[in-house]
PDB file of C-alpha atoms in Angstrom:
ATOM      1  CA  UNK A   1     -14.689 -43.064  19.346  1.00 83.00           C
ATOM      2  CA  UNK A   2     -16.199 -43.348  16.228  1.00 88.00           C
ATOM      3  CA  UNK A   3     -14.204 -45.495  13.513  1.00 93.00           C
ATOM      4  CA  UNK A   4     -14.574 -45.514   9.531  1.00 97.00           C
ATOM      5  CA  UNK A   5     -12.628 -48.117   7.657  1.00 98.00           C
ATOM      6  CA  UNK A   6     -12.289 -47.592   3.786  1.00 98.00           C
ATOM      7  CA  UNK A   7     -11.209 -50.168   1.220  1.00 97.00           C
ATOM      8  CA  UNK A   8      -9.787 -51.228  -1.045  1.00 97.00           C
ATOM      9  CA  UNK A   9      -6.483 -48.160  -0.541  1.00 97.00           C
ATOM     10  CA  UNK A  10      -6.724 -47.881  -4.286  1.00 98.00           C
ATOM     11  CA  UNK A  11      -8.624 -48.762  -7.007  1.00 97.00           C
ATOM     12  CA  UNK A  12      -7.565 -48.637 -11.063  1.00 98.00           C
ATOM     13  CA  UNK A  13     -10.190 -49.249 -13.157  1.00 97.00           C
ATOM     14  CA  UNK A  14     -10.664 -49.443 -17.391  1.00 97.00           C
ATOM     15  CA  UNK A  15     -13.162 -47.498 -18.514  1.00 97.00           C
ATOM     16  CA  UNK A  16     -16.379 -48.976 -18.513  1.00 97.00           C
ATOM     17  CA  UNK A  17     -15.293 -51.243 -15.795  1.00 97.00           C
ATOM     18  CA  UNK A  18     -17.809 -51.210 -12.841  1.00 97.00           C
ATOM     19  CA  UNK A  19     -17.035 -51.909  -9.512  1.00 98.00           C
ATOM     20  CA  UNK A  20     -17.762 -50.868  -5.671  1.00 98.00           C
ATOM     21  CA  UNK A  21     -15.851 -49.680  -2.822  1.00 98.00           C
ATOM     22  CA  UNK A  22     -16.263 -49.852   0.929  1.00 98.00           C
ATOM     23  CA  UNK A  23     -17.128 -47.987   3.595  1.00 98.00           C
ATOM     24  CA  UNK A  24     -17.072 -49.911   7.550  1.00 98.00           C
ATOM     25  CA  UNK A  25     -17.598 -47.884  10.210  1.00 96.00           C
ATOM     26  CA  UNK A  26     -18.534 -48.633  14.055  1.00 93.00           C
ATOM     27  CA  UNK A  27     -20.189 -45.460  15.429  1.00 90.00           C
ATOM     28  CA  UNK A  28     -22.314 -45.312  18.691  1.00 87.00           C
ATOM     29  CA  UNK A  29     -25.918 -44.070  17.113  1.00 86.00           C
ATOM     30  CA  UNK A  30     -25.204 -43.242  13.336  1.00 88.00           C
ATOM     31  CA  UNK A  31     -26.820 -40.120  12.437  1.00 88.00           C
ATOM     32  CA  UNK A  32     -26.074 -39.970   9.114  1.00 91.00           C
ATOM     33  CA  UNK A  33     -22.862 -41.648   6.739  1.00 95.00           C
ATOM     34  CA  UNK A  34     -21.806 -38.887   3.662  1.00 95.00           C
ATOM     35  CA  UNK A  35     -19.501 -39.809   1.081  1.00 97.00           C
ATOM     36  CA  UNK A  36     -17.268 -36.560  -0.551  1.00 97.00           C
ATOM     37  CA  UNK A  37     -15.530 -36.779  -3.410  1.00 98.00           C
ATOM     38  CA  UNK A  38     -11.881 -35.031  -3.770  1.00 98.00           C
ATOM     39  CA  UNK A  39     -10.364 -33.732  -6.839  1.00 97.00           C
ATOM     40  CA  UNK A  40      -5.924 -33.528  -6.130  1.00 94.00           C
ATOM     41  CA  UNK A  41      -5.562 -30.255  -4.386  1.00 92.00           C
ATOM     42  CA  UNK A  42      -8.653 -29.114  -3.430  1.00 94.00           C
ATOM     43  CA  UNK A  43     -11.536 -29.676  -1.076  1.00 96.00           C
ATOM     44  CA  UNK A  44     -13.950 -32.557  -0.732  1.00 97.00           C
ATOM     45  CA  UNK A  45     -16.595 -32.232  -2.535  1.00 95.00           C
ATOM     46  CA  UNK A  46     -20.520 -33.360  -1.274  1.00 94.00           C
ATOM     47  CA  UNK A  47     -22.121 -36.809  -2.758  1.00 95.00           C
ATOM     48  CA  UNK A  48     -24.517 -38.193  -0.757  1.00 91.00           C
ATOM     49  CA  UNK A  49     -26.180 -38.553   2.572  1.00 93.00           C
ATOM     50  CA  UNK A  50     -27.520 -41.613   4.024  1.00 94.00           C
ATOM     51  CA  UNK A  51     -29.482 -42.291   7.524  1.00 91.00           C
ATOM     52  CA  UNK A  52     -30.725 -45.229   7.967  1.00 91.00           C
ATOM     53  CA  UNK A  53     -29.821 -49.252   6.625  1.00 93.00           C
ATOM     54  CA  UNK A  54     -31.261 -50.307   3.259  1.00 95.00           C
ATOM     55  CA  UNK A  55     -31.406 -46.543   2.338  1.00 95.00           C
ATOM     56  CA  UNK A  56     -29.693 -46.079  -1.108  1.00 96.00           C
ATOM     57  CA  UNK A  57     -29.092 -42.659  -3.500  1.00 95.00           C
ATOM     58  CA  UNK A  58     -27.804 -42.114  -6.838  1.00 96.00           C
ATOM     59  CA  UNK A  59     -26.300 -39.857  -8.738  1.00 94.00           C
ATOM     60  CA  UNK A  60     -25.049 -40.252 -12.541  1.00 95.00           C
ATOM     61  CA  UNK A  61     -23.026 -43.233 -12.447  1.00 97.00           C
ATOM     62  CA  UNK A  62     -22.445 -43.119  -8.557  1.00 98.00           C
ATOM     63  CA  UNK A  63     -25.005 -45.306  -6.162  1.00 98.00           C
ATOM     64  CA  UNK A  64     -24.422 -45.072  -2.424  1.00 98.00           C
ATOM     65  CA  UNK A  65     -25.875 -48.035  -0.452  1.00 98.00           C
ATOM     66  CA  UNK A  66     -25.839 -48.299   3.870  1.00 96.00           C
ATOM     67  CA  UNK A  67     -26.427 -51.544   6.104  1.00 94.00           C
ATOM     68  CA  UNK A  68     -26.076 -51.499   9.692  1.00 91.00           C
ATOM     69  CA  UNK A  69     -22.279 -51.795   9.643  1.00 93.00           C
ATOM     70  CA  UNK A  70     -20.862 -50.465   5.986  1.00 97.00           C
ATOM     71  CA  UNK A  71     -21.825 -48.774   2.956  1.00 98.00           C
ATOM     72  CA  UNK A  72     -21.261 -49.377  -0.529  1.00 98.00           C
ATOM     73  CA  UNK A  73     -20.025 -46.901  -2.951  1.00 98.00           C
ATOM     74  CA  UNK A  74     -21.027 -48.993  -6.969  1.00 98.00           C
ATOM     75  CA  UNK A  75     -19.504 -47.075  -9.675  1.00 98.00           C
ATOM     76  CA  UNK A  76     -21.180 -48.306 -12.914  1.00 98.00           C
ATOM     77  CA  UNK A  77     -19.242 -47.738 -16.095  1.00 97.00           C
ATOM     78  CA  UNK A  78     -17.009 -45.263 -14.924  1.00 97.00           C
ATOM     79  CA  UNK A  79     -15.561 -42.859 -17.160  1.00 97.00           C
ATOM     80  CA  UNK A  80     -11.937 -40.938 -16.710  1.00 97.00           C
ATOM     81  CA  UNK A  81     -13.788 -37.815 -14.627  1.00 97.00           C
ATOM     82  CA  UNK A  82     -14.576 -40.219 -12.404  1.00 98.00           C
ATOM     83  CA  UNK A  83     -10.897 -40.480 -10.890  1.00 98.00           C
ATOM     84  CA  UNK A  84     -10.678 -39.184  -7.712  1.00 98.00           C
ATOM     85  CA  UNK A  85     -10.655 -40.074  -3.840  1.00 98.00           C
ATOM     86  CA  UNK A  86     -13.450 -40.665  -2.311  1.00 98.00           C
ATOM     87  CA  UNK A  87     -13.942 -40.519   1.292  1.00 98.00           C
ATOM     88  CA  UNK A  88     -16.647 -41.885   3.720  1.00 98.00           C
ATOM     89  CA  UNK A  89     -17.457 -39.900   6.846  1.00 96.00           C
ATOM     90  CA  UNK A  90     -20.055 -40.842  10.041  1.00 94.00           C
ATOM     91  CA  UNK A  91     -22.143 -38.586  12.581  1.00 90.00           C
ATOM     92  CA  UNK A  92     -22.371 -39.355  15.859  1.00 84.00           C
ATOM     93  CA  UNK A  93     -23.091 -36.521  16.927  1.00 79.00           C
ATOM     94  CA  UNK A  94     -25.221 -32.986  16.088  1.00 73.00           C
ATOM     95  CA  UNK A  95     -22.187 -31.449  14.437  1.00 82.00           C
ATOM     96  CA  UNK A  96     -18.739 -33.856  13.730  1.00 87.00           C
ATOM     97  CA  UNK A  97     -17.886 -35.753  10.777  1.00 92.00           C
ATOM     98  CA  UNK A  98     -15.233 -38.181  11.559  1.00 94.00           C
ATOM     99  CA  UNK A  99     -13.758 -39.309   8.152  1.00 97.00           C
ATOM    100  CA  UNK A 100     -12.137 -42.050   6.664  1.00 97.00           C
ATOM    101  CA  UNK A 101      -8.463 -42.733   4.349  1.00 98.00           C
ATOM    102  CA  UNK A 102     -10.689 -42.582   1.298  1.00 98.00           C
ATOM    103  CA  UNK A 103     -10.248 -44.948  -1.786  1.00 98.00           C
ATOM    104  CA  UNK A 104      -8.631 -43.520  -4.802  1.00 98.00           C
ATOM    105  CA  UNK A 105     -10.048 -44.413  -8.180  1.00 98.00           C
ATOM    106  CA  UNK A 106      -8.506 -43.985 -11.340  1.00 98.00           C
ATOM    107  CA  UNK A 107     -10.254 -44.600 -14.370  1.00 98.00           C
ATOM    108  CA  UNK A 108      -8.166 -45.725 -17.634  1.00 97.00           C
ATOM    109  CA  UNK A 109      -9.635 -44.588 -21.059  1.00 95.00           C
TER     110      UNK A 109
ATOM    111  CA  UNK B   1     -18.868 -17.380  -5.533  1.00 55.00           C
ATOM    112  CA  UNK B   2     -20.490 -18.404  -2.859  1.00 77.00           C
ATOM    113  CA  UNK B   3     -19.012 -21.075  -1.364  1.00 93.00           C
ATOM    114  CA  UNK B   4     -16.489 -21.001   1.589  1.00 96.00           C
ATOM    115  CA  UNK B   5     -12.947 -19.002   0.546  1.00 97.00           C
ATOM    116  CA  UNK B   6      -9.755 -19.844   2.334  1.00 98.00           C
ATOM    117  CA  UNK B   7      -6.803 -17.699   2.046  1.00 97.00           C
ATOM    118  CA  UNK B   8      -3.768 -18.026   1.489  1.00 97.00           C
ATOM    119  CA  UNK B   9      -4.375 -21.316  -0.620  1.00 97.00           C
ATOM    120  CA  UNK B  10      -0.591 -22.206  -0.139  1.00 97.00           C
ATOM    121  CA  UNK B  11       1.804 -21.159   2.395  1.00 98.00           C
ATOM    122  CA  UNK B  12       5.965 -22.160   2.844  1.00 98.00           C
ATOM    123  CA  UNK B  13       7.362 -20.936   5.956  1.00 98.00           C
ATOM    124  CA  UNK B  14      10.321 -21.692   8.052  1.00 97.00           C
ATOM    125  CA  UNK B  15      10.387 -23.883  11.269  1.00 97.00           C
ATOM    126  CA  UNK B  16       9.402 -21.673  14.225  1.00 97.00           C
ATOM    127  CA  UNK B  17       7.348 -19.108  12.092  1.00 98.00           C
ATOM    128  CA  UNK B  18       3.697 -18.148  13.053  1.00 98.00           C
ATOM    129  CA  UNK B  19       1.139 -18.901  10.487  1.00 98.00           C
ATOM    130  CA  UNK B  20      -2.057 -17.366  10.173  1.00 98.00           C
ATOM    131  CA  UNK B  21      -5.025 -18.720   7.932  1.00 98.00           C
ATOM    132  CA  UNK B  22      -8.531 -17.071   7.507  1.00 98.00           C
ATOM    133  CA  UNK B  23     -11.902 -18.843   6.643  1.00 98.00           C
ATOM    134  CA  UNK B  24     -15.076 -16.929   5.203  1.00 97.00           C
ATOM    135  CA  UNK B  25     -17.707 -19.460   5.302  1.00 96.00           C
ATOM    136  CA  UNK B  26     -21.016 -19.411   3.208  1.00 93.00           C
ATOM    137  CA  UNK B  27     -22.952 -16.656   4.787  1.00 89.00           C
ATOM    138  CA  UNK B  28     -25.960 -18.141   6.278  1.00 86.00           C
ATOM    139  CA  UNK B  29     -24.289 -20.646   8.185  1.00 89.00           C
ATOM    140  CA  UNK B  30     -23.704 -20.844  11.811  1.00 90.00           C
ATOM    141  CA  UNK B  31     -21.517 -23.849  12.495  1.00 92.00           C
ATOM    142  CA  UNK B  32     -17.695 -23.923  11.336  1.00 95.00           C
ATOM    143  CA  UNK B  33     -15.206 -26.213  11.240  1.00 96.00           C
ATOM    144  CA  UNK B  34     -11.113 -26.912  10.878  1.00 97.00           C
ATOM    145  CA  UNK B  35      -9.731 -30.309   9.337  1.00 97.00           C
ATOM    146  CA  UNK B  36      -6.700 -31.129   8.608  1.00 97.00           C
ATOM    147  CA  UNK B  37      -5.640 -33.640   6.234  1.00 97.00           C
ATOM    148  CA  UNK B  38      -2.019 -35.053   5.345  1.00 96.00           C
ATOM    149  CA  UNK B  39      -1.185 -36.935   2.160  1.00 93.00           C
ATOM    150  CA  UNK B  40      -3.224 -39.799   1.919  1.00 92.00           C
ATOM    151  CA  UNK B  41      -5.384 -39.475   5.300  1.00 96.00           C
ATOM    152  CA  UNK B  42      -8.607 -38.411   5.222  1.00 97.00           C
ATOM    153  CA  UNK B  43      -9.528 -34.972   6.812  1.00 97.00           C
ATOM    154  CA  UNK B  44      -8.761 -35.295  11.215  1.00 96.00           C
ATOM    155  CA  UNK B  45     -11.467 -32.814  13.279  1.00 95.00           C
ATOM    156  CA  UNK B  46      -9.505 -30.007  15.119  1.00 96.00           C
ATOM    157  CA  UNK B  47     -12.170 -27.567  15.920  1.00 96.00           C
ATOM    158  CA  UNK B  48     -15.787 -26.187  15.779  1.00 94.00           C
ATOM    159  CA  UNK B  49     -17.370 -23.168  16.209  1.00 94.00           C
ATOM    160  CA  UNK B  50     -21.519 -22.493  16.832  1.00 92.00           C
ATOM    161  CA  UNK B  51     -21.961 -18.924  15.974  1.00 92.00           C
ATOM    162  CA  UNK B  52     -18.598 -17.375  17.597  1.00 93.00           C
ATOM    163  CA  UNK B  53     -18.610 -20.182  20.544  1.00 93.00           C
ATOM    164  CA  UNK B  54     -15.707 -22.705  19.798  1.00 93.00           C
ATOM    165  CA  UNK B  55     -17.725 -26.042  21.351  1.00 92.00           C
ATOM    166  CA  UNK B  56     -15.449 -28.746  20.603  1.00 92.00           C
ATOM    167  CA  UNK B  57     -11.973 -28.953  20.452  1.00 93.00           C
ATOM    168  CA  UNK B  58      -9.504 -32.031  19.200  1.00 92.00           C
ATOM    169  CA  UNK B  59      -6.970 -33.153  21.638  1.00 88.00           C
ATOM    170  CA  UNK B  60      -4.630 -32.935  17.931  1.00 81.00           C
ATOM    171  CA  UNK B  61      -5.021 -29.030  18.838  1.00 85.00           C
ATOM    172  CA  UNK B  62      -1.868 -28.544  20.776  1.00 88.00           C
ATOM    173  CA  UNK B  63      -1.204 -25.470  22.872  1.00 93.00           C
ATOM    174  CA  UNK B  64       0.266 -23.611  19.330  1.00 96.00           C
ATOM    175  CA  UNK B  65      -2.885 -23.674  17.807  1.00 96.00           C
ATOM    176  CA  UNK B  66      -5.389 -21.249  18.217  1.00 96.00           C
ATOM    177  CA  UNK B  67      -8.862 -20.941  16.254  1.00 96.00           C
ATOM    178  CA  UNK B  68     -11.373 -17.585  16.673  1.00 96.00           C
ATOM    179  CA  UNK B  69     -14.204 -16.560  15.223  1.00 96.00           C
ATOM    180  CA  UNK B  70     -14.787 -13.135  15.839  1.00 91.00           C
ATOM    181  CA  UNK B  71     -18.906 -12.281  15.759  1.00 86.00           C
ATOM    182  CA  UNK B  72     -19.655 -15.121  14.239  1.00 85.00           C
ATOM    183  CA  UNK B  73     -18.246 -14.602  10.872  1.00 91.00           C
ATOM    184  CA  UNK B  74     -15.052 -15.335   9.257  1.00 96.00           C
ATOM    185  CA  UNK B  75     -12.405 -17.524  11.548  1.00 97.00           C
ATOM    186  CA  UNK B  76      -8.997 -17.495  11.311  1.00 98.00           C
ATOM    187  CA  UNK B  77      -6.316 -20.102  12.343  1.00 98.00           C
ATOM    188  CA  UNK B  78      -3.471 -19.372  13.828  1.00 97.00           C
ATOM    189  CA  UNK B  79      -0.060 -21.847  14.291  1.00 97.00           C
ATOM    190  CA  UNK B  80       3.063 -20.704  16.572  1.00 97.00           C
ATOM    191  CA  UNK B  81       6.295 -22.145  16.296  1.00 97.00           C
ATOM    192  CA  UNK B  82       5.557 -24.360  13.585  1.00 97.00           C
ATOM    193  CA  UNK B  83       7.463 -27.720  13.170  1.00 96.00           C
ATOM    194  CA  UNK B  84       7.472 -29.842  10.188  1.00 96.00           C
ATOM    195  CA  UNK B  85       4.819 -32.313  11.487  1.00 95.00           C
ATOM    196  CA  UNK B  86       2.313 -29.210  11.428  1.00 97.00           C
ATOM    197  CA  UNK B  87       3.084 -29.334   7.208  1.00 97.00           C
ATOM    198  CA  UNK B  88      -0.971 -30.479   6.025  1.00 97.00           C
ATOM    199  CA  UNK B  89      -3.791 -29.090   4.336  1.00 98.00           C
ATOM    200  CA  UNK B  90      -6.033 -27.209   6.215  1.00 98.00           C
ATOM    201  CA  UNK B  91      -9.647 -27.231   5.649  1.00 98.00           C
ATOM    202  CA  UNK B  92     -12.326 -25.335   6.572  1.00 98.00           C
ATOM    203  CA  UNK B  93     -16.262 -26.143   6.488  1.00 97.00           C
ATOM    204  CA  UNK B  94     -19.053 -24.669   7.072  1.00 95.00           C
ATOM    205  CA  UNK B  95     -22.790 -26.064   7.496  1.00 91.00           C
ATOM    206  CA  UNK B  96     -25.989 -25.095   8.347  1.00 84.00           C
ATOM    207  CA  UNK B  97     -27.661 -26.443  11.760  1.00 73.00           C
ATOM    208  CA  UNK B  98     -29.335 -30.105  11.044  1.00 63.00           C
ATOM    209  CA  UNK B  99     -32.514 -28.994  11.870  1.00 59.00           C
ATOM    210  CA  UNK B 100     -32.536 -26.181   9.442  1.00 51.00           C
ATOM    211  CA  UNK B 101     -31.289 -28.133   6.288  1.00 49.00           C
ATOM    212  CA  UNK B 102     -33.638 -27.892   3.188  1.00 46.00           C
ATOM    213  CA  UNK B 103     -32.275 -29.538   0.832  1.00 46.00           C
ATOM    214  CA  UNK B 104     -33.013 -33.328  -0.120  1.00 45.00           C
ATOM    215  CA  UNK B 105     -29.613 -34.358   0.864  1.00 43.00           C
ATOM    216  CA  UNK B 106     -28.771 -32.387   4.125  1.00 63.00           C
ATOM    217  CA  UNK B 107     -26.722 -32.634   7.242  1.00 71.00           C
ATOM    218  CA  UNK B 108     -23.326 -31.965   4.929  1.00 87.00           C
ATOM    219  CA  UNK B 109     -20.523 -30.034   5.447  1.00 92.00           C
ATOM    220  CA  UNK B 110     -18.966 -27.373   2.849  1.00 94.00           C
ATOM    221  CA  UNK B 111     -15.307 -27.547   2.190  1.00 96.00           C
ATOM    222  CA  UNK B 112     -13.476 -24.795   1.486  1.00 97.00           C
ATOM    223  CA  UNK B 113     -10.293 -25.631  -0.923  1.00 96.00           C
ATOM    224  CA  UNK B 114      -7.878 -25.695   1.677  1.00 97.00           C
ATOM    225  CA  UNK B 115      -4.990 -24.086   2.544  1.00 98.00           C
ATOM    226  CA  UNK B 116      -1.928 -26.131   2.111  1.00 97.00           C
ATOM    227  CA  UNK B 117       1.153 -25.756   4.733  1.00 98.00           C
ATOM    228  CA  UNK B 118       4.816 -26.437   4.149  1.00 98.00           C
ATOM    229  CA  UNK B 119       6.767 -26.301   7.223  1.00 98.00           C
ATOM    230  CA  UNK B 120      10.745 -26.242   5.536  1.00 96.00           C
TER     231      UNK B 120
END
C-alpha cells in the first residue's frame, strides 16, 4: 500500500523567511507525485506534477523538487497568501491519489 | 463556473439520519472520485467511478455508504444511519483519463469544495 509521509506537521514562518517542506513516500512504481494546496474550508487546490527523480517545477515563489524517495516543496520569500496546507499525494496506479497529513504554513507579516 | 460543484456545502444531522450528497463534476471528464478528509488528515480514497462503472472501492466504505453515478454524470453519496465518526469533509474530484491530459501539468485531480458533515 502506497505510503506518503509529510513533515514538518507545521510550519510558521516570518515573511520573507524561506524554507522547504517534505514529502517521503514509498510507492510500488510512482507514476506521478502532485502537491495541492488547501485554503481552511475548501478544496485542495492543484500545484504541480512531477514524474520522474531530478524533475523540478515552479511556480511564483513555490519550487517542487522529486528524488527517488521524497520531494521537496522550497518556498522562497513567502508572503502571508502563502499560508495554507499543503499536501503531497502519489500514483500508483492509472487513477488513485493516495495523499498525505499535509504541512501547514503560516506566514507572519 | 466550471469547476466541480458539491451540494449541500454543509450539512448537521442527527445520529441515525440518512445523508445524501451530490457531485457535478467538470463536464468532459470521465473518471470521479470521493475523499474524505477529517481535521488535520489529508483526503482518505473511498470510491471511483470510470464513466458510470464504480471500479474501485475503499475497504473505509462500510455497508452504509453507497456512491452512484447515474449515466455517467453527476454522482451522489449517500450515508445511512450515520454515527459521529462519519462527521468529515467530503470531497469530490473529477479528472480526465491520463492519456488524454493536455495540459503541461496533467494527471491531476479537481476538487470540488467539499461538503462538510456534522454528525450531532
Amino acid at each position: 500500500e502506497d505510503q506518503v509521509t509529510q513533515s514538518p506537521e507545521a510550519l510558521r514562518l516570518q515573511e520573507g523567511e524561506s524554507s522547504s517542506l517534505n514529502c517521503s513516500y514509498t510507492v510500488s512504481g510512482l507514476r506521478g507525485l502532485f502537491w495541492y494546496r488547501q485554503d481552511p474550508g475548501k478544496g485542495p487546490e492543484f500545484l504541480f506534477t512531477l514524474y520522474s527523480a531530478g524533475e523540478e517545477k515552479e511556480k511564483e515563489r513555490l519550487k517542487a523538487t522529486l528524488t527517488k524517495k521524497e520531494s521537496f516543496l522550497h518556498i522562497t520569500a513567502p508572503k502571508p497568501e502563502d499560508s495554507a496546507t499543503y499536501l503531497c499525494a502519489v500514483r500508483s496506479n492509472d487513477y488513485k491519489l493516495s495523499f498525505g497529513a499535509g504541512t501547514t504554513v503560516t506566514v507572519r507579516a | 463556473d466550471t469547476g466541480v460543484s458539491q451540494n449541500p456545502r454543509h450539512k448537521i444531522t442527527k445520529r441515525g439520519q440518512n445523508v445524501t450528497f451530490r457531485c457535478d463534476p467538470i463536464s468532459e471528464h470521465n473518471r470521479l472520485y470521493w475523499y474524505r478528509q477529517t481535521l488535520g488528515q489529508g483526503p482518505e480514497f473511498l470510491t471511483y467511478f470510470q464513466n458510470e462503472a464504480q471500479l474501485e472501492k475503499s475497504r473505509l466504505l462500510s455497508d452504509r455508504f453507497s456512491a452512484e453515478r447515474p449515466k455517467g454524470s453527476f454522482s451522489t453519496l449517500e450515508i445511512q444511519r450515520t454515527e459521529q465518526g462519519d462527521s468529515a469533509m467530503y470531497l469530490c474530484a473529477s479528472s480526465l483519463p491520463s492519456g488524454e491530459q493536455t495540459r503541461p501539468n496533467t494527471g491531476e485531480l479537481f476538487f470540488g469544495e467539499g461538503s462538510r458533515l456534522t454528525v450531532l
